Short mmCIF file of C-alpha atoms and ligand atoms in Angstrom, two decimals:
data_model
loop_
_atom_site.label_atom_id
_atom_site.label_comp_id
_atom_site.label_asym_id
_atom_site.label_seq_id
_atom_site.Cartn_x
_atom_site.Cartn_y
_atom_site.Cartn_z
CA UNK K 1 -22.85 -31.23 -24.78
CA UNK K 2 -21.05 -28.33 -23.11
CA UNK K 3 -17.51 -27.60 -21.33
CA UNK K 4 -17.22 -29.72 -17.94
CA UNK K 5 -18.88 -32.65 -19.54
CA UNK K 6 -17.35 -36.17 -19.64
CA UNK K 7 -17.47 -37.76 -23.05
CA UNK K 8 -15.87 -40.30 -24.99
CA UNK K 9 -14.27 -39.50 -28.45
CA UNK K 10 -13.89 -42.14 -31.45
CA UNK K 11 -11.49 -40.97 -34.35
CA UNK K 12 -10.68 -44.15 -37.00
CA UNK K 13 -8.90 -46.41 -34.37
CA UNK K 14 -8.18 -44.22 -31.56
CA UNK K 15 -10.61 -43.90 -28.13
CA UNK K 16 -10.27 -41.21 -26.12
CA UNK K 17 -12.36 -40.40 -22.74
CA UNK K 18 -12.13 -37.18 -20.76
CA UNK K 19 -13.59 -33.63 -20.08
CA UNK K 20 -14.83 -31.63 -22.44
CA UNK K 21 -13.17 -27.95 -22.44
CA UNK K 22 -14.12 -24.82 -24.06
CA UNK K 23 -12.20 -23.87 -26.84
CA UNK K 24 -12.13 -20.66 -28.86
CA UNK K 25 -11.26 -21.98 -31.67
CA UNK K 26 -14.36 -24.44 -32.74
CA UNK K 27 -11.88 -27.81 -32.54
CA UNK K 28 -13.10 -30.42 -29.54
CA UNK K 29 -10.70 -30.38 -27.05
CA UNK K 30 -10.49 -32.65 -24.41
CA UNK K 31 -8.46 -33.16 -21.12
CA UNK K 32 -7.78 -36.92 -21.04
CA UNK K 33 -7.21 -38.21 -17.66
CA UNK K 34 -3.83 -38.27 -17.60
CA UNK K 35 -3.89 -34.20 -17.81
CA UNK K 36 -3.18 -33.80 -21.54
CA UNK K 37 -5.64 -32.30 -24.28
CA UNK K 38 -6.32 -33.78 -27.46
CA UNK K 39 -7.73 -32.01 -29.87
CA UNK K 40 -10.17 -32.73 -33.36
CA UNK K 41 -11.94 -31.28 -35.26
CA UNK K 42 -15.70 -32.05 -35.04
CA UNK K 43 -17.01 -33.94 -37.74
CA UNK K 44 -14.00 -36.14 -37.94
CA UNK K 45 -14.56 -37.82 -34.82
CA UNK K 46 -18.00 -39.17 -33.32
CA UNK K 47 -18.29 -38.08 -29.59
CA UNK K 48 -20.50 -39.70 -27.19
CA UNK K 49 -21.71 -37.66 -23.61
CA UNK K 50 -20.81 -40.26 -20.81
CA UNK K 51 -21.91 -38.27 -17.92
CA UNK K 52 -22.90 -34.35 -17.57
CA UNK K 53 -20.62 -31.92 -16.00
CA UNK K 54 -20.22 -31.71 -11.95
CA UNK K 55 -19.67 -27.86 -10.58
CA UNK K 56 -16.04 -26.80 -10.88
CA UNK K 57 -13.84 -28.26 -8.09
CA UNK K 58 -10.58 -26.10 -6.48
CA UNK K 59 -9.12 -28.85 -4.56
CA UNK K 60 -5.62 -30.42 -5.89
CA UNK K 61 -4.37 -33.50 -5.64
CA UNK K 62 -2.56 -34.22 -2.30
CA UNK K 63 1.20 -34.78 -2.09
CA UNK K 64 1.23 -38.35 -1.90
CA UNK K 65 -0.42 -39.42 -5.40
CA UNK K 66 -2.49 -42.18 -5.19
CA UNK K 67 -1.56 -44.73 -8.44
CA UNK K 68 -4.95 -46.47 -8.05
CA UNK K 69 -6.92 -43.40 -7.87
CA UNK K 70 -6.98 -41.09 -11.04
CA UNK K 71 -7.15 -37.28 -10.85
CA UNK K 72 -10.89 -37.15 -11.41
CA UNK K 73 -11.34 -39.04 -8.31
CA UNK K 74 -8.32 -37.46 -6.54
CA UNK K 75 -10.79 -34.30 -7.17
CA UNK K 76 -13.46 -35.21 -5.11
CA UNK K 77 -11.80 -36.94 -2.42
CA UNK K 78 -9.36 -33.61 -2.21
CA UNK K 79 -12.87 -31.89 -1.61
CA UNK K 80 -14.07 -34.16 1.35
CA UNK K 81 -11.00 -33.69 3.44
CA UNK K 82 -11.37 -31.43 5.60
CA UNK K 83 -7.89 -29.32 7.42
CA UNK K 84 -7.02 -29.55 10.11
CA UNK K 85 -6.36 -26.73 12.32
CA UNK K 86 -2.99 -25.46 11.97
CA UNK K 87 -0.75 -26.55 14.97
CA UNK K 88 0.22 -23.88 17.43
CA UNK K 89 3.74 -23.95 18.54
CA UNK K 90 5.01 -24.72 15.17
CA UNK K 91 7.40 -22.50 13.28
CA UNK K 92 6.34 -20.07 11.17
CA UNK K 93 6.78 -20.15 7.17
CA UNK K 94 5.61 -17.31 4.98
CA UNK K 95 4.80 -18.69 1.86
CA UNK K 96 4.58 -15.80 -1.35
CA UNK K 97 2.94 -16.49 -4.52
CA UNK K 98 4.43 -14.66 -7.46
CA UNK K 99 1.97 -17.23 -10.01
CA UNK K 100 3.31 -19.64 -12.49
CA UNK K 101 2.32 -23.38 -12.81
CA UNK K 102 2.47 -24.23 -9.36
CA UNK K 103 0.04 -21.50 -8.12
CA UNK K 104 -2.57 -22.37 -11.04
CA UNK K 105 -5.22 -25.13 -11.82
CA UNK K 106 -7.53 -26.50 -14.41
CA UNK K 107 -11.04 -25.32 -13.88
CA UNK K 108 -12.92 -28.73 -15.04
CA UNK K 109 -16.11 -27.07 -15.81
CA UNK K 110 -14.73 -23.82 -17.85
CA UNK K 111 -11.25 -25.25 -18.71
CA UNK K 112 -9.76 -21.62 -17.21
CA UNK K 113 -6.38 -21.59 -15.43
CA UNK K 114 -6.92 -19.84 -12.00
CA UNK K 115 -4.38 -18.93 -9.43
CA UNK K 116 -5.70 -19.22 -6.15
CA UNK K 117 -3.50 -19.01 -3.13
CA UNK K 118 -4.61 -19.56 -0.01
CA UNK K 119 -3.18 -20.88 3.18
CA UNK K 120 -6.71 -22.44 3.39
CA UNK K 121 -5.83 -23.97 -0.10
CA UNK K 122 -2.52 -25.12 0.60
CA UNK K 123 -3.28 -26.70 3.90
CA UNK K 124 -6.25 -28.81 1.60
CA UNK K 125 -4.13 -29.93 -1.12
CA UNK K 126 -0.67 -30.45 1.30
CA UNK K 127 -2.40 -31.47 4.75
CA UNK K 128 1.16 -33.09 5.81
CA UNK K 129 2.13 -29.11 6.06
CA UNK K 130 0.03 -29.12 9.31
CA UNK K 131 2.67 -31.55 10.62
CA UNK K 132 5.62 -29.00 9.36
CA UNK K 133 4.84 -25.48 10.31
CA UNK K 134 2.49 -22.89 10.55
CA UNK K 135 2.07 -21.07 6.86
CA UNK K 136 0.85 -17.63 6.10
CA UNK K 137 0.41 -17.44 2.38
CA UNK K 138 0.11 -14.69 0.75
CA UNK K 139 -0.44 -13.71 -3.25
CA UNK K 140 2.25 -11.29 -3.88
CA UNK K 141 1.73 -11.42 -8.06
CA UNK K 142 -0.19 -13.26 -9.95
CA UNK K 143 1.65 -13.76 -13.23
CA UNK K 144 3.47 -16.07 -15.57
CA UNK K 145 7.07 -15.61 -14.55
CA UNK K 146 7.64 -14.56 -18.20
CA UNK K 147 6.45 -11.32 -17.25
CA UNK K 148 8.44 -10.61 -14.17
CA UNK K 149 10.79 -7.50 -14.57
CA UNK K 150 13.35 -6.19 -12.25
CA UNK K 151 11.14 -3.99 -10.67
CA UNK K 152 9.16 -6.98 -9.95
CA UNK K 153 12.10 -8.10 -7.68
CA UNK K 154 13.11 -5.23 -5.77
CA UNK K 155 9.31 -5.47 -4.62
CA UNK K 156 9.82 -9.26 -3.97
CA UNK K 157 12.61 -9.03 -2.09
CA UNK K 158 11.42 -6.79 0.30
CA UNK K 159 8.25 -8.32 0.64
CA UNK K 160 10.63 -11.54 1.89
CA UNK K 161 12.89 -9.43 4.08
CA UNK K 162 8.88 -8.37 5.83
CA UNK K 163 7.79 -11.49 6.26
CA UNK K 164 11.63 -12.22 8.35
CA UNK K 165 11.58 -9.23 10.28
CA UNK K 166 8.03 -9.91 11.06
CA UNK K 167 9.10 -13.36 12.74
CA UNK K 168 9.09 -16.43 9.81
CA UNK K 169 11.66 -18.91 10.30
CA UNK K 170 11.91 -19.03 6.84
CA UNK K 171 10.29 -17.92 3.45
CA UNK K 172 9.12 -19.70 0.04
CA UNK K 173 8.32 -17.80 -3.04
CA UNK K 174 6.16 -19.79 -5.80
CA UNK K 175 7.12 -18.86 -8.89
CA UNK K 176 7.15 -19.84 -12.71
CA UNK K 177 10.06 -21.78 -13.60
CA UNK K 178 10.65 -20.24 -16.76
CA UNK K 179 12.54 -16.92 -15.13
CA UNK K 180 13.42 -18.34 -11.72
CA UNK K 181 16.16 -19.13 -12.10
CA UNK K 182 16.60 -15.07 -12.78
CA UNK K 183 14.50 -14.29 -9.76
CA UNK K 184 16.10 -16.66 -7.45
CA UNK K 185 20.05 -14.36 -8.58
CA UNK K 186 18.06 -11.28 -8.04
CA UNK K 187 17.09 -12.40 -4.58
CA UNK K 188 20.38 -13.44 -3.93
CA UNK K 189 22.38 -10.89 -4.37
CA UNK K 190 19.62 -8.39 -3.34
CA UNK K 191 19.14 -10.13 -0.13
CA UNK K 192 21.50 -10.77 2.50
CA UNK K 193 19.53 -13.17 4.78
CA UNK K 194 19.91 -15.21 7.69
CA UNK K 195 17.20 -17.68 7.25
CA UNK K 196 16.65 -19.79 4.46
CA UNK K 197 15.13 -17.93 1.19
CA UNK K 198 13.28 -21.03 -1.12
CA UNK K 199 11.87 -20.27 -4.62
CA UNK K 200 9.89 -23.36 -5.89
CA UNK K 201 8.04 -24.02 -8.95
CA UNK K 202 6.62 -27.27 -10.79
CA UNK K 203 6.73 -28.23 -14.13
CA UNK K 204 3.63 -30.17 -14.38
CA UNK K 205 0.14 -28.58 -13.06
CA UNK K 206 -1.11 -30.02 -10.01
CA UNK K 207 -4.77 -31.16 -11.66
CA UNK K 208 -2.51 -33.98 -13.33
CA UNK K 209 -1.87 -36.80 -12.00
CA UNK K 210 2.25 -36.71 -12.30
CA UNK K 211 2.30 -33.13 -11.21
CA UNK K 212 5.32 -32.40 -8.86
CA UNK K 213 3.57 -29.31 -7.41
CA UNK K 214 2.48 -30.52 -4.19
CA UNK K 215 5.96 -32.71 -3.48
CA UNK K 216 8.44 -29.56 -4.65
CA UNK K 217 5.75 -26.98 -2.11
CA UNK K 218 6.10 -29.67 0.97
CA UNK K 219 9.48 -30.06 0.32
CA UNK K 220 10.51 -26.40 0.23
CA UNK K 221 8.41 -25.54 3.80
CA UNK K 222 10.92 -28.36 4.86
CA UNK K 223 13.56 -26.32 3.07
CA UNK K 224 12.45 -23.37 4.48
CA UNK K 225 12.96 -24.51 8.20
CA UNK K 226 16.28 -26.15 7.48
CA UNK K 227 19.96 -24.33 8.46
CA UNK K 228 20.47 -22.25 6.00
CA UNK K 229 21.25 -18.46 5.42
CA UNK K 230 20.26 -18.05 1.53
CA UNK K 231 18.45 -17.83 -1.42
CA UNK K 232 18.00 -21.13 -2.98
CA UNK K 233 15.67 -23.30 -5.36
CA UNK K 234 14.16 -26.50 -4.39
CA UNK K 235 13.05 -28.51 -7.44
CA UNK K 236 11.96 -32.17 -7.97
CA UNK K 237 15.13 -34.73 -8.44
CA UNK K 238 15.61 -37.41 -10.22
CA UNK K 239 13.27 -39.99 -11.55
CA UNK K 240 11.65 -40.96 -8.00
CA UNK K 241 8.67 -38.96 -6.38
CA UNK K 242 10.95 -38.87 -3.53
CA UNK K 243 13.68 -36.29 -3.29
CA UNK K 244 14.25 -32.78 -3.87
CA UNK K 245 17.33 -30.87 -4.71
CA UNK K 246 18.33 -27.59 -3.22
CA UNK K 247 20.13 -25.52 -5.72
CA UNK K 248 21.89 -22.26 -5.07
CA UNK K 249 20.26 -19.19 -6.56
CA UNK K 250 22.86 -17.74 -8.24
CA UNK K 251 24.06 -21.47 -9.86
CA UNK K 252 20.49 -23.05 -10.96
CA UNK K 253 19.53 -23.19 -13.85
CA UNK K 254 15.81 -24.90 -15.85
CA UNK K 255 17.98 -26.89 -18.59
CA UNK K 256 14.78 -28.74 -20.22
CA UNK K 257 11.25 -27.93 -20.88
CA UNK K 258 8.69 -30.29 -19.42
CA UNK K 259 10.62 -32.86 -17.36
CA UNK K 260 10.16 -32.75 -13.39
CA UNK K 261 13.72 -32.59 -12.96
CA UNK K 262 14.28 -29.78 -15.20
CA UNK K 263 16.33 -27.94 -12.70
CA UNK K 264 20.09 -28.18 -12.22
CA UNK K 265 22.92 -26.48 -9.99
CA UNK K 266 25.51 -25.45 -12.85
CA UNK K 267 29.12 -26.12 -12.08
CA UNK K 268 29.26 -28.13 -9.19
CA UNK K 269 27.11 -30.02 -7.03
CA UNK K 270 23.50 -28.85 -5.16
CA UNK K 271 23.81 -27.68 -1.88
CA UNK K 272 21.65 -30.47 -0.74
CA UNK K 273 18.46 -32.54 -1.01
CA UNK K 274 15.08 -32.99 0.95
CA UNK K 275 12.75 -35.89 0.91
CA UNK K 276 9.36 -33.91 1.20
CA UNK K 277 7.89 -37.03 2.81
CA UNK K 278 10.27 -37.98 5.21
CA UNK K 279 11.73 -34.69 6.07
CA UNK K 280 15.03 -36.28 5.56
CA UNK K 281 17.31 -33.05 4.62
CA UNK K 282 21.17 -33.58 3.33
CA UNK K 283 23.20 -30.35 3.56
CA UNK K 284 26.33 -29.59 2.16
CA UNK K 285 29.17 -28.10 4.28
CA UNK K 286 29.38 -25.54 1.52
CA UNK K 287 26.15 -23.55 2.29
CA UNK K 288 26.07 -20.75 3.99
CA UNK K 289 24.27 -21.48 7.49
CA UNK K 290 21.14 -19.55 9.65
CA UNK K 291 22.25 -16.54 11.05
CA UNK K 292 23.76 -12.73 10.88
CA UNK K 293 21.17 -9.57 10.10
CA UNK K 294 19.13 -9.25 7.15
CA UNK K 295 20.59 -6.37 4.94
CA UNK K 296 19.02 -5.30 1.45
CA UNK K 297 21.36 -4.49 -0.84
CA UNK K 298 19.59 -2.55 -4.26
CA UNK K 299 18.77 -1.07 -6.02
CA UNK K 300 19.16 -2.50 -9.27
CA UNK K 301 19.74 -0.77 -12.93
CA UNK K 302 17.64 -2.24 -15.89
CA UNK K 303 19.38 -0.81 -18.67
CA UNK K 304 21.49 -3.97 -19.02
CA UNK K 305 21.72 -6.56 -22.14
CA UNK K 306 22.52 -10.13 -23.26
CA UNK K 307 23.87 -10.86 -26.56
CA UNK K 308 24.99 -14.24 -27.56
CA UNK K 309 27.43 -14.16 -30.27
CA UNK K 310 27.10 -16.53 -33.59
CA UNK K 311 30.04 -17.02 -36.28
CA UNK K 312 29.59 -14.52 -38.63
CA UNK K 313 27.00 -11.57 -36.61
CA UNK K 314 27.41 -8.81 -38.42
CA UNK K 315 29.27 -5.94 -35.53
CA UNK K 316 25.82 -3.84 -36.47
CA UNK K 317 23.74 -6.06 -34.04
CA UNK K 318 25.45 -4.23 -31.27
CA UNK K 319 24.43 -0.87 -32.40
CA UNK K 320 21.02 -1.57 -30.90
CA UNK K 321 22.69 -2.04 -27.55
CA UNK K 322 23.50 1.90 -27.61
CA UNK K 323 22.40 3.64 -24.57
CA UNK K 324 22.34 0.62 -22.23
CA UNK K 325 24.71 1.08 -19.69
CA UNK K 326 25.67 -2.79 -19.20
CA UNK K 327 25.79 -5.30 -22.13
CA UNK K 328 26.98 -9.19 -20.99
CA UNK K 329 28.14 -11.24 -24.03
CA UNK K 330 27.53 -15.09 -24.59
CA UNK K 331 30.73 -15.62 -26.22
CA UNK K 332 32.08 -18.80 -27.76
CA UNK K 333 34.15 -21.56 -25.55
CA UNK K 334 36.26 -19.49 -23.36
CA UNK K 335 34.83 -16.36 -24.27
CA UNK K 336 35.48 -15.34 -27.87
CA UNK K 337 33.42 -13.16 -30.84
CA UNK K 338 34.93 -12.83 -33.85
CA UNK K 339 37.47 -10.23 -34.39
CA UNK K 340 34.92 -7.89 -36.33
CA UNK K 341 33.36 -6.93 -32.91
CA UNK K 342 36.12 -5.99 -30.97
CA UNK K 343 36.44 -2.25 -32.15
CA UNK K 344 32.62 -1.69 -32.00
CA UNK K 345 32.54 -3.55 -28.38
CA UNK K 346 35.72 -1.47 -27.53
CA UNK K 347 34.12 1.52 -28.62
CA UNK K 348 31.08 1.17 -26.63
CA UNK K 349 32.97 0.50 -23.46
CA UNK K 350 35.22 3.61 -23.61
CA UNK K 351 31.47 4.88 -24.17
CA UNK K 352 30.86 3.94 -20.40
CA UNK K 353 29.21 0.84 -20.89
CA UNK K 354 30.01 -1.94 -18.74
CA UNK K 355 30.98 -4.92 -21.14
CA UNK K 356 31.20 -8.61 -19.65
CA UNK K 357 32.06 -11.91 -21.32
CA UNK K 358 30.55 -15.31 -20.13
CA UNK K 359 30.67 -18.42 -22.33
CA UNK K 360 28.20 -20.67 -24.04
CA UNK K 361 29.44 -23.44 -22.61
CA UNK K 362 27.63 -22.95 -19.29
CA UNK K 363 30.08 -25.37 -18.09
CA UNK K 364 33.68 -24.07 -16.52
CA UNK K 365 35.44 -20.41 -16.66
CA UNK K 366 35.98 -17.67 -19.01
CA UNK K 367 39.76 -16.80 -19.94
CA UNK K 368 40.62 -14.66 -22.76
CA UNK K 369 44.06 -14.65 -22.11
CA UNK K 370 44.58 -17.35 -24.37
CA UNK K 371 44.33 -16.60 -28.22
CA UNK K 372 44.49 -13.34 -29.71
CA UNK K 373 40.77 -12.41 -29.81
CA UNK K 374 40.64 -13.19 -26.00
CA UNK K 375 43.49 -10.56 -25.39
CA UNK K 376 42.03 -8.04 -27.45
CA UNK K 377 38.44 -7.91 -25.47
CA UNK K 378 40.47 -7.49 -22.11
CA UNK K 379 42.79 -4.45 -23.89
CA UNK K 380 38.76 -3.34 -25.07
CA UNK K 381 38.24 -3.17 -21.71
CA UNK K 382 35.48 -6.23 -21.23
CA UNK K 383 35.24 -7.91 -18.21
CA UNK K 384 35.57 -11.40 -17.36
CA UNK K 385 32.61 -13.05 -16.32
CA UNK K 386 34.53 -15.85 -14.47
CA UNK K 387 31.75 -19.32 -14.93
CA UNK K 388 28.91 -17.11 -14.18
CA UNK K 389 25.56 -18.43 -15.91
CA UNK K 390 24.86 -15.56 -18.55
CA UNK K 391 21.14 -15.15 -16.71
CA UNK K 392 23.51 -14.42 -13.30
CA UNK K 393 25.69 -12.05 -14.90
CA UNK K 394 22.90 -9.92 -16.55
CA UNK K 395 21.67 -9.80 -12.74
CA UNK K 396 24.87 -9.32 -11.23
CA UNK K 397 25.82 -6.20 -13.66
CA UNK K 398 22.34 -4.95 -12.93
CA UNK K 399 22.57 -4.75 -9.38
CA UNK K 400 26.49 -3.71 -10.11
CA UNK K 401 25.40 -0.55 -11.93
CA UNK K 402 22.77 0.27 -9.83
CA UNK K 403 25.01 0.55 -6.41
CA UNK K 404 27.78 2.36 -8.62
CA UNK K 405 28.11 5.47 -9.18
CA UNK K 406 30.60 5.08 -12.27
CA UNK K 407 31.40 2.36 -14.50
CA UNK K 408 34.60 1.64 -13.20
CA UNK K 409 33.28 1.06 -9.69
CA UNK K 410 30.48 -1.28 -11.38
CA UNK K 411 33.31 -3.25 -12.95
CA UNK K 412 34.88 -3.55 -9.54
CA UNK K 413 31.42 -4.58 -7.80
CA UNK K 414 30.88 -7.37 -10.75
CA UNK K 415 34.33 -8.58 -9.65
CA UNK K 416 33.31 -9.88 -6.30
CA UNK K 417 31.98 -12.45 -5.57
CA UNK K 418 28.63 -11.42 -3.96
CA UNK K 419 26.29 -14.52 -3.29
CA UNK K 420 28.37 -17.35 -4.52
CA UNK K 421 27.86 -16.13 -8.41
CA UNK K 422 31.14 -18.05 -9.52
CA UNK K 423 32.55 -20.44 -8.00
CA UNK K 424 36.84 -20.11 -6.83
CA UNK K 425 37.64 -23.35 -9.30
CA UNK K 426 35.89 -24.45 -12.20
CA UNK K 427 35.39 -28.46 -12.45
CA UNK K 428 38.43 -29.61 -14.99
N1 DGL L 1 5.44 -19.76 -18.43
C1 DGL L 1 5.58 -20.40 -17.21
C2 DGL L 1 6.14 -19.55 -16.10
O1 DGL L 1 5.43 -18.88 -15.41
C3 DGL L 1 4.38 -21.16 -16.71
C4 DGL L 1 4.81 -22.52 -16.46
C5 DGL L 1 5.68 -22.71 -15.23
O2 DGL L 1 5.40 -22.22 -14.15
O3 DGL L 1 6.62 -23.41 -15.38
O4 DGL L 1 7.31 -19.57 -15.91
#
């Protein structure tokens, strides 16, 4: 028996059937149907072959998932279809792949994760795109988004702004979901764009059979085309496999691990919803719409931390902070540490380093005018991060410090309101 063979593994009571995969460490591991692995060690189960191995397939499943077809058949029937040719007269969509779940798949027969990403590929596993635009796709990065650095999107954000000055209507960046929610503030405030700017993701790989790769992809080309001047994430809603929501960039956030509809717009409501399917597209008044000139606004300064503050942190943690020039602080409810690091965090910001508070809470707006450690961080000189998500304020004071040319003026920068980073009013 080898990897890419189909066999059927008795432990005690339990029957499992699926694909063999290869796996360094000498356990069996199999992909069950349903896209998980088990895994057990041999000579504790008895494993029967069922079928050799066919050759390795690259075709996805399509957007509509079939419930009476599982993904082994959803394989070869992916690899029958055959494209059609993309529609002239349609808009154009640039689609860039930065890597992550959505960009990879399950080799059957070696068990590697590839990223392919091709608009050959896409217009195989998403043929209702044919009906929706004309995509160029193009594989920017191909990396797990835990590796993205700021560098990484300076270079993505004018890769974007190429693709609109070279005629897309609008553009969609794949992309992890662990860090987009940091790419999609970068972009944001990085970017000022007048066509719509979608970062999409799944949660679940598209060689299993609940994956919400294909619906989030169809539903952010749909996105993409929409009336809409920004940077914004369009990630699977709900419990149905029928809507979308479109979150802005600078107010997303991934707030659980695995589910589909992992992502949320923090402090208020999403600025709309798609049904990839239907094309149906909600928008709120609140967005900003298509239209204006496409302006970059970098660079951006690394040298920035995030520190989340826990009763009794000894004032010695910040010490390793020294020599960054921007430091935001996860402070407790509306923005408190304890008093023993309110010298050292005064010190460092007479230092020059920019110093900003956001809260825990995610939910609703800092104010430290309240009790008496609140009033001695704003005589310390920190600044207020109003409700911005800690992930948008360690963007915004990068891309504060790196237009400024002295902290004061990066303070004043962080206090505007770029890219809808806070909102005016906090829900009550
Ligand atoms: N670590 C993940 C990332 O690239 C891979 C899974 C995903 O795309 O969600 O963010």
């Amino acid at each position: 028996m080898e990897a890419g063979d189909r066999v059927r593994v008795e432990k005690g009571k339990a029957v499992y059937e699926g694909v063999l995969m290869p796996s360094p460490t000498g356990s069996l591991v199999v992909k069950l149907d349903s896209g998980y692995n088990v895994g057990v060690r041999p000579g504790e189960a008895r494993v029967t072959l069922l079928s050799k191995g066919r050759p390795p397939s690259s075709a996805p499943p399509p957007a509509r998932p079939d419930p009476n077809h599982p993904a082994e058949d959803v394989h070869s029937r992916g690899r029958a279809s055959s494209p059609a040719a993309p529609r002239e007269g349609l808009p154009q969509v640039s689609i860039l792949s930065t890597g992550g779940t959505i960009a990879s798949r399950v080799d059957y027969r070696t068990g590697a994760v590839t990223s392919q990403f091709t608009a050959e590929e896409l217009r195989q596993s998403i043929p209702e795109l044919e009906e929706v635009a004309r995509v160029r796709a193009e594989q920017v990065y191909s990396i797990l988004s835990e590796n993205m650095t700021p560098q990484h999107w300076v270079e993505l954000a004018q890769r974007v702004a190429r693709e609109i000055e070279g005629g897309a209507r609008g553009v969609v960046v794949a992309h992890g979901t662990d860090t987009m929610a940091y790419t999609a503030s970068a972009l944001s405030l990085l970017l000022e764009t007048p066509a719509p700017v979608v970062l999409v993701g799944s949660q679940r790989s598209s060689d299993r059979p609940s994956s919400d790769a294909a619906l989030n992809a169809l539903g952010a080309v749909r996105v993409a085309l929409a009336d809409l001047g920004e940077v914004v994430a369009v990630m699977h809603d709900g419990m149905s496999d029928e809507v979308c929501a479109i979150h802005r960039g600078t107010r997303v956030r991934k707030m659980h691990t695995s589910r589909r509809d992992a992502f949320h717009t923090i402090g208020g409501e999403p600025l709309g919803w798609v049904e990839p399917r239907s094309g149906r597209i909600e928008l709120s008044p609140g967005r900003r719409p298509r239209g204006g000139d496409l302006k970059m606004r970098g660079p951006l300064e690394p040298r920035v931390g995030l520190v989340k503050f826990v009763p009794g942190a000894h004032p010695d943690l910040l010490e390793s902070y020294r020599g960054m020039r921007g430091l935001v602080v996860e402070g407790t409810g509306l923005g408190h540490v304890s008093s023993s690091w309110i010298a050292p965090l005064a010190e460092l910001s007479r230092g020059g380093m920019v110093v900003v508070m956001v809260s825990q809470c995610l939910e609703g707006r800092v104010c430290d005018r309240v009790y008496d450690t609140g009033r001695d961080l704003l005589k310390a000189g920190v600044v207020e991060g109003e409700d911005m998500l800690p992930e948008t304020a360690v963007v915004k004071l990068m891309w504060s410090l790196g237009r400024a040319k002295s902290p004061e003026e990066a303070r004043a920068l962080f206090r505007q309101n770029i890219a809808g980073e806070y909102t005016e009013t906090s829900r009550a």
